[in-house]
XYZ file of C-alpha atoms in Angstrom:
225
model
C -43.164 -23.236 27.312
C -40.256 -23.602 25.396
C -36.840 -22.594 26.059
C -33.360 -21.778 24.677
C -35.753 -21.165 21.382
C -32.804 -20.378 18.664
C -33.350 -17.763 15.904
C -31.857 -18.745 12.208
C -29.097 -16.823 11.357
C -29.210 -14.539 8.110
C -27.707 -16.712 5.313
C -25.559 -14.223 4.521
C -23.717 -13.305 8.247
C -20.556 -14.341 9.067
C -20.717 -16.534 12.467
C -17.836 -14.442 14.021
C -16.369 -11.381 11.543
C -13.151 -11.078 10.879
C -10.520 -8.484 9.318
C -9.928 -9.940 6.326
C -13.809 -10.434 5.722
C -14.003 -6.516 6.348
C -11.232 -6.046 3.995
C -12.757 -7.833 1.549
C -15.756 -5.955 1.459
C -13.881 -2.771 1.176
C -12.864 -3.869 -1.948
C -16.143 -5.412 -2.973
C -18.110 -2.329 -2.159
C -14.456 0.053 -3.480
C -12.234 1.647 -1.994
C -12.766 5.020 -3.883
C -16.611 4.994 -2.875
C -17.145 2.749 0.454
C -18.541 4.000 3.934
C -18.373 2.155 7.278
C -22.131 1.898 6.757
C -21.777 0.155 3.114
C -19.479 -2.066 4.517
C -21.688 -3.140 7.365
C -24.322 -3.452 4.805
C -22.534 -5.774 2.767
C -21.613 -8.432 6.306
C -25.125 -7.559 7.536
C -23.595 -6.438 10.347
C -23.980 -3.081 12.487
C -22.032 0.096 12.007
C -20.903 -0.311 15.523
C -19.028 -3.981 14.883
C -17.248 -2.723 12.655
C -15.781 -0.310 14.796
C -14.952 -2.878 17.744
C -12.504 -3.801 14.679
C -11.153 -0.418 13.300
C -10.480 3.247 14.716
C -11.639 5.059 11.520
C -12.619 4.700 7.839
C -9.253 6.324 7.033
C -7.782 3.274 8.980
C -9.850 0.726 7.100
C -8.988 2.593 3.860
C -4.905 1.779 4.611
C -5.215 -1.450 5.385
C -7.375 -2.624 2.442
C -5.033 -0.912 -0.051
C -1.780 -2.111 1.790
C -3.285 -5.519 1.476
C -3.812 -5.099 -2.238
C -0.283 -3.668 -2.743
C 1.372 -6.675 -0.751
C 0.313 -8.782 -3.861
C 2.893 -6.726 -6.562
C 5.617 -8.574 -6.817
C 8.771 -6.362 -5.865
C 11.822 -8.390 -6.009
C 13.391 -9.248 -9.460
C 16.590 -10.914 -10.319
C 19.278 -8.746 -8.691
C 20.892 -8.903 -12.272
C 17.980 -6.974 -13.587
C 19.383 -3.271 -14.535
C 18.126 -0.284 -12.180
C 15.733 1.616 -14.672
C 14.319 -2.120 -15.787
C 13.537 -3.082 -12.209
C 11.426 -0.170 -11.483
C 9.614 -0.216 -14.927
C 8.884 -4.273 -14.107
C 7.573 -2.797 -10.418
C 5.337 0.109 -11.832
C 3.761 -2.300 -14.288
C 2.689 -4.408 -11.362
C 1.557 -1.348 -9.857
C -0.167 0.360 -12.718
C -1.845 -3.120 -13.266
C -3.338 -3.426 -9.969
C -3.768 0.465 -9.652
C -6.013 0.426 -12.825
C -8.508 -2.400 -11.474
C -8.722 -0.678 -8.353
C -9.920 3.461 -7.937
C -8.852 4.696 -5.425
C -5.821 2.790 -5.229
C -4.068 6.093 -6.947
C -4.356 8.269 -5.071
C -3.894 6.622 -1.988
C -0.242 5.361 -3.007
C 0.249 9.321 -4.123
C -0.891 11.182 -0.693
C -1.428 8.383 1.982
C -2.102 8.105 4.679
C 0.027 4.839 4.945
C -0.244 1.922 6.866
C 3.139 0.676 7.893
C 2.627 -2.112 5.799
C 2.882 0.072 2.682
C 5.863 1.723 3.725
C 7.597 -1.753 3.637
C 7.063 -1.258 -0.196
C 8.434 1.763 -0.317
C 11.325 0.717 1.605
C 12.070 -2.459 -0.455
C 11.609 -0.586 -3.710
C 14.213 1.730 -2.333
C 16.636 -1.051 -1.270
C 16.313 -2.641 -4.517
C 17.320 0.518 -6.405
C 20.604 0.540 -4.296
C 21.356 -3.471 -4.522
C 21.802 -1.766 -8.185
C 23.147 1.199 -7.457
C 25.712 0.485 -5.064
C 27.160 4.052 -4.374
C 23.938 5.720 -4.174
C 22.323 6.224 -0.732
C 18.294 5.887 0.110
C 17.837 9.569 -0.524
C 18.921 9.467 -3.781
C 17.118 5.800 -4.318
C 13.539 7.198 -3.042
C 13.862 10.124 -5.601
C 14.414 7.779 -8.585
C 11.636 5.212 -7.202
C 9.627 7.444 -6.432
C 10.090 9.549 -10.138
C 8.328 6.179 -11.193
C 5.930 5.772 -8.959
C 4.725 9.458 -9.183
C 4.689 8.973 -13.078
C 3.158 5.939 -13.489
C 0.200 6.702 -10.716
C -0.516 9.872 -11.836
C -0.683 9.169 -15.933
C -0.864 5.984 -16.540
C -3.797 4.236 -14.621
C -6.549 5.947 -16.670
C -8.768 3.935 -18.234
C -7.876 3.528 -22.239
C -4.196 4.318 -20.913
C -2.015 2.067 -23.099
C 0.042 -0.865 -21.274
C 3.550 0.014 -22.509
C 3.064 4.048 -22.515
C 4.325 4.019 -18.759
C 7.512 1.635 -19.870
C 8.711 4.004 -22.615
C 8.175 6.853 -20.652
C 10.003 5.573 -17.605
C 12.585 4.037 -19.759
C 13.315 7.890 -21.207
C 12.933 9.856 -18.037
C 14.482 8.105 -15.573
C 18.325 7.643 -17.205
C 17.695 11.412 -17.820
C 16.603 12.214 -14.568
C 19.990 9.701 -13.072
C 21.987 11.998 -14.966
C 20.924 15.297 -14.192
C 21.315 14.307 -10.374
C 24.614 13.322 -10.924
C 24.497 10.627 -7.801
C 22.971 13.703 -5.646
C 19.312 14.016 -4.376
C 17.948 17.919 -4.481
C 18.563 19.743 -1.858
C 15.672 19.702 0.777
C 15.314 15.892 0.175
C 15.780 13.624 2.813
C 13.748 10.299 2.891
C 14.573 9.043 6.409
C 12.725 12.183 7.673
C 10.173 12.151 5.196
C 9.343 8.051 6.338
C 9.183 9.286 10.124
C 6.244 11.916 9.377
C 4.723 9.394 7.296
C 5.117 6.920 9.993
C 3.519 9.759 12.488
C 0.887 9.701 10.777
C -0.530 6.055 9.697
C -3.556 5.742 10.989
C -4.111 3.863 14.479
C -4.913 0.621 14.687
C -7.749 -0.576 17.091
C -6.139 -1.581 20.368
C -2.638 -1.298 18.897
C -0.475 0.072 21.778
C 2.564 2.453 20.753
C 5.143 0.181 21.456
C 3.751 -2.702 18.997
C 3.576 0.007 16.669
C 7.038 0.592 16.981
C 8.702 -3.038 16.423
C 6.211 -3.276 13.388
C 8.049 -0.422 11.965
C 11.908 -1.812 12.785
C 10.458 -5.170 11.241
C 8.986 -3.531 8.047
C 12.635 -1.925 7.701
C 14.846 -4.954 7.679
C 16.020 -5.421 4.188
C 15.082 -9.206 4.258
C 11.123 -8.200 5.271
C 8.778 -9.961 3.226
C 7.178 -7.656 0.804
């Protein structure tokens, strides 16, 4: 009789899976259409491996598109003017934005991994490295004037390249001078970063505390974008 008989794996399974092979199928199977099932289908793996990796799809949904964002480049010369810088980010982000649905809408209403809060924040530091008297408040309203504008407009297919540029290069001088160096009342981003930090979705296995220092890291104005 023999013994110890091996079975052939399938050609296609991974020998041992791994995040960034479930992240890739999220955005081989799309991030505005993919279940835990698809993706399971795609590493011919079960459902329930998956989820000895991940607490929910919601979870698997902000990591993949935090990954994808962590490729836009977000530093630029520091010479670059204000309103240039964030039309140079938002093409970046339009580009990516518009190969990706789903993408949208997830950099519009979360919810964030902490990763993607690190772009927010550097976007934010970047706006005051060129705005020297303004605080973060008032630098998350103008980045995120952009951001808001170019997501929700200009990612359409058909949606011409430059149309976000000019736009951005009209509203946002107009929208620095109407502020007058003052966010609107009610604004407040530090506040607004700790609900959004309340609510990023929980990482298998991650304990509070690791949660934590990845946050204080991610806000270091030095952390790698």
């Amino acid at each position: 009789m023999r013994q110890n008989q091996k079975h052939p794996k399938s050609a296609g399974r991974p020998a041992r899976l791994t995040m960034p092979q479930i992240l890739d199928a999220v955005e081989t199977v799309g991030i505005d259409r993919f279940t835990v099932k698809a993706v399971a289908d795609h590493l011919e793996v079960r459902d329930s491996t998956i989820y000895n990796y991940i607490e929910s799809r919601e979870q698997l949904r902000a990591d993949t598109c935090a990954r994808i964002l962590a490729r836009v480049p977000l530093r630029f010369d520091a010479a670059i003017f204000w309103v240039d810088y964030l039309i140079e980010v938002n093409r970046g982000l339009r580009d990516v934005a518009a190969r990706t649905p789903g993408l949208a809408d997830y950099y519009l209403h979360g919810p964030y991994a902490l990763d993607s809060l690190t772009v927010f924040d550097t976007q934010i530091a970047e706006v005051m490295r060129r705005l020297p008297n303004v605080d973060e408040t008032y630098a998350f309203v103008l980045a995120s004037h952009a951001t808001t504008t170019t997501m929700s407009f200009f990612v359409a297919p058909g949606t011409q390249e430059d149309t976000a540029a000019t736009v951005l290069a009209e509203t946002l001088p107009a929208l620095h001078r109407a502020l007058n160096g003052s966010a609107p009342a009610g604004v407040d981003w530090p506040a607004l970063r700790a609900s959004l930090v309340a609510s990023t979705p929980r990482r298998a296995g991650a304990h509070p505390l690791q949660t934590e220092r990845a946050l204080d890291r991610s806000r270091r104005p030095d952390a790698p974008a």
